[in-house]
PDB file of C-alpha atoms in Angstrom:
ATOM      1  CA  UNK R   1      27.445   1.502  -3.468  1.00  0.00           C
ATOM      2  CA  UNK R   2      24.209   0.198  -2.007  1.00  0.00           C
ATOM      3  CA  UNK R   3      23.698  -0.150   1.736  1.00  0.00           C
ATOM      4  CA  UNK R   4      23.192  -3.920   1.445  1.00  0.00           C
ATOM      5  CA  UNK R   5      26.554  -4.251  -0.348  1.00  0.00           C
ATOM      6  CA  UNK R   6      28.325  -2.386   2.467  1.00  0.00           C
ATOM      7  CA  UNK R   7      26.578  -4.601   5.005  1.00  0.00           C
ATOM      8  CA  UNK R   8      27.789  -7.640   3.067  1.00  0.00           C
ATOM      9  CA  UNK R   9      31.381  -6.392   3.264  1.00  0.00           C
ATOM     10  CA  UNK R  10      31.068  -5.773   7.005  1.00  0.00           C
ATOM     11  CA  UNK R  11      29.484  -9.139   7.708  1.00  0.00           C
ATOM     12  CA  UNK R  12      32.145 -11.062   5.802  1.00  0.00           C
ATOM     13  CA  UNK R  13      34.474 -10.120   8.658  1.00  0.00           C
ATOM     14  CA  UNK R  14      31.958  -9.532  11.455  1.00  0.00           C
ATOM     15  CA  UNK R  15      29.108 -12.007  10.832  1.00  0.00           C
ATOM     16  CA  UNK R  16      25.969 -11.590  12.884  1.00  0.00           C
ATOM     17  CA  UNK R  17      26.299 -15.223  13.961  1.00  0.00           C
ATOM     18  CA  UNK R  18      29.237 -14.162  16.171  1.00  0.00           C
ATOM     19  CA  UNK R  19      26.979 -11.887  18.242  1.00  0.00           C
ATOM     20  CA  UNK R  20      25.854 -13.067  21.661  1.00  0.00           C
ATOM     21  CA  UNK R  21      22.335 -14.449  21.981  1.00  0.00           C
ATOM     22  CA  UNK R  22      20.884 -11.447  23.837  1.00  0.00           C
ATOM     23  CA  UNK R  23      22.071  -8.946  21.248  1.00  0.00           C
ATOM     24  CA  UNK R  24      20.347  -7.098  18.400  1.00  0.00           C
ATOM     25  CA  UNK R  25      22.668  -6.355  15.495  1.00  0.00           C
ATOM     26  CA  UNK R  26      22.219  -5.542  11.823  1.00  0.00           C
ATOM     27  CA  UNK R  27      20.179  -3.034   9.822  1.00  0.00           C
ATOM     28  CA  UNK R  28      17.787  -1.408  12.302  1.00  0.00           C
ATOM     29  CA  UNK R  29      16.210   1.372  10.259  1.00  0.00           C
ATOM     30  CA  UNK R  30      16.137   2.597   6.687  1.00  0.00           C
ATOM     31  CA  UNK R  31      16.542   1.121   3.230  1.00  0.00           C
ATOM     32  CA  UNK R  32      18.909  -1.703   2.316  1.00  0.00           C
ATOM     33  CA  UNK R  33      18.752  -0.476  -1.305  1.00  0.00           C
ATOM     34  CA  UNK R  34      19.851   3.045  -0.335  1.00  0.00           C
ATOM     35  CA  UNK R  35      22.753   4.354  -2.434  1.00  0.00           C
ATOM     36  CA  UNK R  36      25.513   5.300  -0.007  1.00  0.00           C
ATOM     37  CA  UNK R  37      28.056   8.014  -0.670  1.00  0.00           C
ATOM     38  CA  UNK R  38      28.689   9.100   2.930  1.00  0.00           C
ATOM     39  CA  UNK R  39      28.963   7.034   6.131  1.00  0.00           C
ATOM     40  CA  UNK R  40      28.959   8.416   9.669  1.00  0.00           C
ATOM     41  CA  UNK R  41      30.496   6.274  12.447  1.00  0.00           C
ATOM     42  CA  UNK R  42      29.739   6.588  16.173  1.00  0.00           C
ATOM     43  CA  UNK R  43      29.606   4.557  19.358  1.00  0.00           C
ATOM     44  CA  UNK R  44      25.948   5.376  20.136  1.00  0.00           C
ATOM     45  CA  UNK R  45      23.052   6.715  18.095  1.00  0.00           C
ATOM     46  CA  UNK R  46      22.407   9.674  20.382  1.00  0.00           C
ATOM     47  CA  UNK R  47      20.491  12.757  19.309  1.00  0.00           C
ATOM     48  CA  UNK R  48      23.797  14.628  18.957  1.00  0.00           C
ATOM     49  CA  UNK R  49      25.213  11.844  16.775  1.00  0.00           C
ATOM     50  CA  UNK R  50      22.149  11.823  14.546  1.00  0.00           C
ATOM     51  CA  UNK R  51      22.368  15.603  14.183  1.00  0.00           C
ATOM     52  CA  UNK R  52      26.006  15.150  13.205  1.00  0.00           C
ATOM     53  CA  UNK R  53      25.077  12.516  10.630  1.00  0.00           C
ATOM     54  CA  UNK R  54      22.437  14.822   9.161  1.00  0.00           C
ATOM     55  CA  UNK R  55      24.878  17.756   9.035  1.00  0.00           C
ATOM     56  CA  UNK R  56      27.371  15.494   7.241  1.00  0.00           C
ATOM     57  CA  UNK R  57      24.614  14.552   4.770  1.00  0.00           C
ATOM     58  CA  UNK R  58      25.222  10.919   5.641  1.00  0.00           C
ATOM     59  CA  UNK R  59      23.408   8.178   3.772  1.00  0.00           C
ATOM     60  CA  UNK R  60      24.308   5.575   6.388  1.00  0.00           C
ATOM     61  CA  UNK R  61      24.962   5.647  10.124  1.00  0.00           C
ATOM     62  CA  UNK R  62      26.941   2.789  11.694  1.00  0.00           C
ATOM     63  CA  UNK R  63      27.209   2.505  15.459  1.00  0.00           C
ATOM     64  CA  UNK R  64      28.587  -0.018  17.907  1.00  0.00           C
ATOM     65  CA  UNK R  65      25.727   0.012  20.411  1.00  0.00           C
ATOM     66  CA  UNK R  66      22.268  -0.761  18.978  1.00  0.00           C
ATOM     67  CA  UNK R  67      19.642   1.942  19.236  1.00  0.00           C
ATOM     68  CA  UNK R  68      16.918  -0.707  19.172  1.00  0.00           C
ATOM     69  CA  UNK R  69      17.794  -3.177  21.896  1.00  0.00           C
ATOM     70  CA  UNK R  70      14.476  -3.958  23.557  1.00  0.00           C
ATOM     71  CA  UNK R  71      11.270  -4.501  21.537  1.00  0.00           C
ATOM     72  CA  UNK R  72       9.356  -1.346  20.618  1.00  0.00           C
ATOM     73  CA  UNK R  73       5.564  -1.270  20.731  1.00  0.00           C
ATOM     74  CA  UNK R  74       5.305   1.903  18.680  1.00  0.00           C
ATOM     75  CA  UNK R  75       7.453   4.312  16.671  1.00  0.00           C
ATOM     76  CA  UNK R  76       6.247   7.836  17.421  1.00  0.00           C
ATOM     77  CA  UNK R  77       7.625  11.224  18.355  1.00  0.00           C
ATOM     78  CA  UNK R  78       6.438  10.696  21.939  1.00  0.00           C
ATOM     79  CA  UNK R  79       9.281   8.319  22.884  1.00  0.00           C
ATOM     80  CA  UNK R  80      12.929   9.376  22.999  1.00  0.00           C
ATOM     81  CA  UNK R  81      14.172   6.181  21.302  1.00  0.00           C
ATOM     82  CA  UNK R  82      11.600   5.987  18.527  1.00  0.00           C
ATOM     83  CA  UNK R  83      11.919   9.742  17.961  1.00  0.00           C
ATOM     84  CA  UNK R  84      15.501   9.097  16.835  1.00  0.00           C
ATOM     85  CA  UNK R  85      14.360   6.306  14.526  1.00  0.00           C
ATOM     86  CA  UNK R  86      11.854   8.689  12.944  1.00  0.00           C
ATOM     87  CA  UNK R  87      14.550  11.290  12.429  1.00  0.00           C
ATOM     88  CA  UNK R  88      16.806   8.755  10.715  1.00  0.00           C
ATOM     89  CA  UNK R  89      14.020   7.601   8.406  1.00  0.00           C
ATOM     90  CA  UNK R  90      12.828  11.148   7.656  1.00  0.00           C
ATOM     91  CA  UNK R  91      16.380  12.022   6.571  1.00  0.00           C
ATOM     92  CA  UNK R  92      16.703   8.785   4.570  1.00  0.00           C
ATOM     93  CA  UNK R  93      19.651   7.554   6.637  1.00  0.00           C
ATOM     94  CA  UNK R  94      20.056   3.785   6.782  1.00  0.00           C
ATOM     95  CA  UNK R  95      21.090   2.749  10.279  1.00  0.00           C
ATOM     96  CA  UNK R  96      23.225  -0.299  11.068  1.00  0.00           C
ATOM     97  CA  UNK R  97      24.523  -1.558  14.439  1.00  0.00           C
ATOM     98  CA  UNK R  98      27.389  -3.986  15.049  1.00  0.00           C
ATOM     99  CA  UNK R  99      27.721  -4.796  18.732  1.00  0.00           C
ATOM    100  CA  UNK R 100      28.875  -8.078  20.261  1.00  0.00           C
ATOM    101  CA  UNK R 101      29.822  -9.522  16.865  1.00  0.00           C
ATOM    102  CA  UNK R 102      32.391  -6.715  16.719  1.00  0.00           C
ATOM    103  CA  UNK R 103      33.251  -7.175  20.404  1.00  0.00           C
ATOM    104  CA  UNK R 104      34.137 -10.810  19.718  1.00  0.00           C
ATOM    105  CA  UNK R 105      35.866 -10.427  16.349  1.00  0.00           C
ATOM    106  CA  UNK R 106      37.296  -6.909  16.537  1.00  0.00           C
ATOM    107  CA  UNK R 107      37.179  -4.974  19.788  1.00  0.00           C
ATOM    108  CA  UNK R 108      38.848  -7.621  21.962  1.00  0.00           C
ATOM    109  CA  UNK R 109      41.932  -7.969  19.794  1.00  0.00           C
ATOM    110  CA  UNK R 110      42.092  -4.205  19.142  1.00  0.00           C
ATOM    111  CA  UNK R 111      42.051  -3.422  22.881  1.00  0.00           C
ATOM    112  CA  UNK R 112      44.767  -5.994  23.512  1.00  0.00           C
ATOM    113  CA  UNK R 113      46.989  -4.416  20.850  1.00  0.00           C
ATOM    114  CA  UNK R 114      46.411  -0.878  22.116  1.00  0.00           C
ATOM    115  CA  UNK R 115      47.354  -1.937  25.654  1.00  0.00           C
ATOM    116  CA  UNK R 116      50.440  -3.732  24.374  1.00  0.00           C
ATOM    117  CA  UNK R 117      49.551  -7.192  25.673  1.00  0.00           C
ATOM    118  CA  UNK R 118      52.068  -9.923  25.002  1.00  0.00           C
ATOM    119  CA  UNK R 119      50.999 -13.470  24.170  1.00  0.00           C
ATOM    120  CA  UNK R 120      47.364 -12.332  24.353  1.00  0.00           C
ATOM    121  CA  UNK R 121      44.627 -14.948  24.657  1.00  0.00           C
ATOM    122  CA  UNK R 122      40.832 -14.770  24.599  1.00  0.00           C
ATOM    123  CA  UNK R 123      39.572 -13.849  28.050  1.00  0.00           C
ATOM    124  CA  UNK R 124      36.030 -15.260  27.859  1.00  0.00           C
ATOM    125  CA  UNK R 125      35.494 -17.753  25.027  1.00  0.00           C
ATOM    126  CA  UNK R 126      32.030 -17.470  23.438  1.00  0.00           C
ATOM    127  CA  UNK R 127      32.491 -19.273  20.117  1.00  0.00           C
ATOM    128  CA  UNK R 128      34.759 -21.344  17.920  1.00  0.00           C
ATOM    129  CA  UNK R 129      35.080 -19.876  14.448  1.00  0.00           C
ATOM    130  CA  UNK R 130      37.134 -21.576  11.729  1.00  0.00           C
ATOM    131  CA  UNK R 131      38.779 -23.721  14.392  1.00  0.00           C
ATOM    132  CA  UNK R 132      39.787 -20.719  16.526  1.00  0.00           C
ATOM    133  CA  UNK R 133      38.527 -19.786  19.944  1.00  0.00           C
ATOM    134  CA  UNK R 134      36.916 -16.330  19.883  1.00  0.00           C
ATOM    135  CA  UNK R 135      35.207 -14.306  22.558  1.00  0.00           C
ATOM    136  CA  UNK R 136      35.064 -11.271  24.774  1.00  0.00           C
ATOM    137  CA  UNK R 137      38.246  -9.578  25.997  1.00  0.00           C
ATOM    138  CA  UNK R 138      41.911 -10.491  26.023  1.00  0.00           C
ATOM    139  CA  UNK R 139      44.418 -11.449  28.710  1.00  0.00           C
ATOM    140  CA  UNK R 140      48.191 -11.308  28.438  1.00  0.00           C
ATOM    141  CA  UNK R 141      51.396  -9.946  29.868  1.00  0.00           C
ATOM    142  CA  UNK R 142      52.557  -6.362  30.087  1.00  0.00           C
ATOM    143  CA  UNK R 143      56.054  -5.551  28.889  1.00  0.00           C
ATOM    144  CA  UNK R 144      57.168  -5.177  32.486  1.00  0.00           C
ATOM    145  CA  UNK R 145      55.852  -5.485  36.009  1.00  0.00           C
ATOM    146  CA  UNK R 146      54.686  -2.199  37.537  1.00  0.00           C
ATOM    147  CA  UNK R 147      52.827  -0.911  40.600  1.00  0.00           C
ATOM    148  CA  UNK R 148      49.078  -0.635  40.156  1.00  0.00           C
ATOM    149  CA  UNK R 149      49.231   3.170  40.347  1.00  0.00           C
ATOM    150  CA  UNK R 150      51.729   3.191  37.471  1.00  0.00           C
ATOM    151  CA  UNK R 151      49.489   0.813  35.545  1.00  0.00           C
ATOM    152  CA  UNK R 152      46.669   3.349  35.922  1.00  0.00           C
ATOM    153  CA  UNK R 153      48.859   6.011  34.313  1.00  0.00           C
ATOM    154  CA  UNK R 154      49.783   3.534  31.564  1.00  0.00           C
ATOM    155  CA  UNK R 155      46.117   2.828  30.808  1.00  0.00           C
ATOM    156  CA  UNK R 156      45.259   6.533  30.766  1.00  0.00           C
ATOM    157  CA  UNK R 157      48.085   7.156  28.308  1.00  0.00           C
ATOM    158  CA  UNK R 158      47.207   4.253  26.019  1.00  0.00           C
ATOM    159  CA  UNK R 159      43.489   5.101  25.905  1.00  0.00           C
ATOM    160  CA  UNK R 160      43.936   8.903  26.026  1.00  0.00           C
ATOM    161  CA  UNK R 161      41.890   9.262  29.203  1.00  0.00           C
ATOM    162  CA  UNK R 162      41.978  11.957  31.858  1.00  0.00           C
ATOM    163  CA  UNK R 163      41.001   9.691  34.726  1.00  0.00           C
ATOM    164  CA  UNK R 164      40.234   6.111  35.737  1.00  0.00           C
ATOM    165  CA  UNK R 165      38.742   4.516  38.866  1.00  0.00           C
ATOM    166  CA  UNK R 166      40.763   1.814  40.581  1.00  0.00           C
ATOM    167  CA  UNK R 167      40.036  -0.924  43.107  1.00  0.00           C
ATOM    168  CA  UNK R 168      43.135  -2.372  44.783  1.00  0.00           C
ATOM    169  CA  UNK R 169      46.395  -1.558  46.521  1.00  0.00           C
ATOM    170  CA  UNK R 170      48.189   1.153  44.509  1.00  0.00           C
ATOM    171  CA  UNK R 171      51.559  -0.324  45.498  1.00  0.00           C
ATOM    172  CA  UNK R 172      50.799  -3.867  44.398  1.00  0.00           C
ATOM    173  CA  UNK R 173      52.913  -5.068  41.470  1.00  0.00           C
ATOM    174  CA  UNK R 174      50.918  -6.142  38.409  1.00  0.00           C
ATOM    175  CA  UNK R 175      52.139  -7.873  35.258  1.00  0.00           C
ATOM    176  CA  UNK R 176      49.328 -10.010  33.821  1.00  0.00           C
ATOM    177  CA  UNK R 177      46.481  -7.827  32.538  1.00  0.00           C
ATOM    178  CA  UNK R 178      42.984  -8.654  31.314  1.00  0.00           C
ATOM    179  CA  UNK R 179      40.937  -6.206  29.286  1.00  0.00           C
ATOM    180  CA  UNK R 180      37.204  -6.397  28.584  1.00  0.00           C
ATOM    181  CA  UNK R 181      35.972  -3.242  26.822  1.00  0.00           C
ATOM    182  CA  UNK R 182      32.548  -1.958  27.783  1.00  0.00           C
ATOM    183  CA  UNK R 183      30.603  -3.230  30.773  1.00  0.00           C
ATOM    184  CA  UNK R 184      32.903  -5.691  32.538  1.00  0.00           C
ATOM    185  CA  UNK R 185      31.212  -7.101  35.634  1.00  0.00           C
ATOM    186  CA  UNK R 186      30.951 -10.488  33.929  1.00  0.00           C
ATOM    187  CA  UNK R 187      34.677 -10.407  33.095  1.00  0.00           C
ATOM    188  CA  UNK R 188      35.775 -10.592  36.739  1.00  0.00           C
ATOM    189  CA  UNK R 189      35.411 -14.371  37.054  1.00  0.00           C
ATOM    190  CA  UNK R 190      37.206 -15.162  33.761  1.00  0.00           C
ATOM    191  CA  UNK R 191      40.013 -12.731  34.682  1.00  0.00           C
ATOM    192  CA  UNK R 192      40.487 -14.488  38.025  1.00  0.00           C
ATOM    193  CA  UNK R 193      40.371 -17.892  36.322  1.00  0.00           C
ATOM    194  CA  UNK R 194      43.039 -16.761  33.821  1.00  0.00           C
ATOM    195  CA  UNK R 195      45.215 -15.555  36.729  1.00  0.00           C
ATOM    196  CA  UNK R 196      45.200 -11.888  35.770  1.00  0.00           C
ATOM    197  CA  UNK R 197      46.618  -9.400  38.267  1.00  0.00           C
ATOM    198  CA  UNK R 198      44.436  -6.558  37.023  1.00  0.00           C
ATOM    199  CA  UNK R 199      41.296  -6.174  34.905  1.00  0.00           C
ATOM    200  CA  UNK R 200      40.719  -3.096  32.726  1.00  0.00           C
ATOM    201  CA  UNK R 201      37.054  -2.569  31.898  1.00  0.00           C
ATOM    202  CA  UNK R 202      34.072  -0.265  32.552  1.00  0.00           C
ATOM    203  CA  UNK R 203      30.859   0.026  34.550  1.00  0.00           C
ATOM    204  CA  UNK R 204      32.256  -1.553  37.715  1.00  0.00           C
ATOM    205  CA  UNK R 205      30.056  -0.920  40.747  1.00  0.00           C
ATOM    206  CA  UNK R 206      31.053  -0.631  44.375  1.00  0.00           C
ATOM    207  CA  UNK R 207      30.413  -4.250  45.320  1.00  0.00           C
ATOM    208  CA  UNK R 208      31.802  -5.612  42.040  1.00  0.00           C
ATOM    209  CA  UNK R 209      35.108  -3.843  42.646  1.00  0.00           C
ATOM    210  CA  UNK R 210      35.329  -4.807  46.293  1.00  0.00           C
ATOM    211  CA  UNK R 211      34.513  -8.444  45.562  1.00  0.00           C
ATOM    212  CA  UNK R 212      37.108  -8.615  42.790  1.00  0.00           C
ATOM    213  CA  UNK R 213      39.804  -7.175  45.035  1.00  0.00           C
ATOM    214  CA  UNK R 214      38.836  -9.570  47.849  1.00  0.00           C
ATOM    215  CA  UNK R 215      39.663 -12.378  45.397  1.00  0.00           C
ATOM    216  CA  UNK R 216      43.024 -10.867  44.503  1.00  0.00           C
ATOM    217  CA  UNK R 217      42.068  -9.095  41.284  1.00  0.00           C
ATOM    218  CA  UNK R 218      42.706  -5.363  40.993  1.00  0.00           C
ATOM    219  CA  UNK R 219      40.271  -3.525  38.729  1.00  0.00           C
ATOM    220  CA  UNK R 220      40.847  -0.381  36.678  1.00  0.00           C
ATOM    221  CA  UNK R 221      37.510   1.071  35.585  1.00  0.00           C
ATOM    222  CA  UNK R 222      38.360   3.139  32.522  1.00  0.00           C
ATOM    223  CA  UNK R 223      34.707   3.703  31.624  1.00  0.00           C
ATOM    224  CA  UNK R 224      32.354   2.061  29.154  1.00  0.00           C
ATOM    225  CA  UNK R 225      32.923   4.807  26.583  1.00  0.00           C
ATOM    226  CA  UNK R 226      36.596   5.100  27.507  1.00  0.00           C
ATOM    227  CA  UNK R 227      37.290   1.485  26.587  1.00  0.00           C
ATOM    228  CA  UNK R 228      35.091   1.336  23.463  1.00  0.00           C
ATOM    229  CA  UNK R 229      35.361   4.611  21.550  1.00  0.00           C
ATOM    230  CA  UNK R 230      38.302   2.940  19.742  1.00  0.00           C
ATOM    231  CA  UNK R 231      35.606   1.291  17.581  1.00  0.00           C
ATOM    232  CA  UNK R 232      35.172   4.441  15.499  1.00  0.00           C
ATOM    233  CA  UNK R 233      38.667   4.857  14.069  1.00  0.00           C
ATOM    234  CA  UNK R 234      39.088   1.103  13.668  1.00  0.00           C
ATOM    235  CA  UNK R 235      35.930   0.790  11.591  1.00  0.00           C
ATOM    236  CA  UNK R 236      36.857   3.886   9.591  1.00  0.00           C
ATOM    237  CA  UNK R 237      40.128   2.239   8.546  1.00  0.00           C
ATOM    238  CA  UNK R 238      38.336  -1.063   7.903  1.00  0.00           C
ATOM    239  CA  UNK R 239      35.824   0.531   5.537  1.00  0.00           C
ATOM    240  CA  UNK R 240      38.315   2.842   3.801  1.00  0.00           C
ATOM    241  CA  UNK R 241      40.433  -0.185   2.919  1.00  0.00           C
ATOM    242  CA  UNK R 242      37.470  -2.047   1.388  1.00  0.00           C
ATOM    243  CA  UNK R 243      35.118   0.537  -0.081  1.00  0.00           C
ATOM    244  CA  UNK R 244      35.993   3.012  -2.823  1.00  0.00           C
ATOM    245  CA  UNK R 245      34.124   6.221  -3.544  1.00  0.00           C
ATOM    246  CA  UNK R 246      32.457   6.545  -0.137  1.00  0.00           C
ATOM    247  CA  UNK R 247      33.324   9.366   2.253  1.00  0.00           C
ATOM    248  CA  UNK R 248      33.568   8.285   5.876  1.00  0.00           C
ATOM    249  CA  UNK R 249      33.512  10.459   8.989  1.00  0.00           C
ATOM    250  CA  UNK R 250      33.672   9.566  12.684  1.00  0.00           C
ATOM    251  CA  UNK R 251      31.716  11.362  15.356  1.00  0.00           C
ATOM    252  CA  UNK R 252      33.891  13.491  17.657  1.00  0.00           C
ATOM    253  CA  UNK R 253      35.163  11.763  20.783  1.00  0.00           C
ATOM    254  CA  UNK R 254      32.989  13.142  23.572  1.00  0.00           C
ATOM    255  CA  UNK R 255      32.983  11.337  26.896  1.00  0.00           C
ATOM    256  CA  UNK R 256      29.426  11.169  28.264  1.00  0.00           C
ATOM    257  CA  UNK R 257      30.293  12.355  31.768  1.00  0.00           C
ATOM    258  CA  UNK R 258      32.937  14.362  33.620  1.00  0.00           C
ATOM    259  CA  UNK R 259      34.406  14.108  37.102  1.00  0.00           C
ATOM    260  CA  UNK R 260      34.172  17.405  39.048  1.00  0.00           C
TER     261      UNK R 260
END
């Protein structure tokens, strides 16, 4: 199957028009006419991921985060971003990124299901598609009320994490939970507006966490990677159910930092 045909299948469900205005999604390097027999899936197009794609003899690499986000003035081996683009092209690997279009139409609902949210609603509406509100994150009820410290253990279990960072009183009871996978500073205000007790997200800084808690919202920072690596298996199942004769592999789950 040609790369452009696979892109067509992806964009039937995750159209680029659903992406936020600042984003850069779609085919970023390589040939749209490339015949694809093997696809490698990852969260980021790091050097290790590209080496893994090459070792797998991949014809196509699909990631969540775009490698090319800001404009490039040159593509040479002297820049760490463009060096990866060169490596992809030299190995004839077509590279496709699906970021906020997947966040809006896939990641948000997936995260809500994984965390067991009941009566889940869109947290931050960004579009109306086919008469439905769509957007970033979900907010809904947990099965039962629990102390914040227990909620931390619940999140670690559901997302298979070793640790999380928390802002708030560990003894406070929480029941209504908002989740915004990835970088969630902008999700604080919508979570407060939707009367969430706790927000699960990533990349929360010192002042962001303190300010949220001052407004009555506890925050569990489960990490940018920790809340988004679920993309890989989800897209693997999506493609396997729609594409025949193509072998698909996900990059290993490797958290980008450790707490020591």
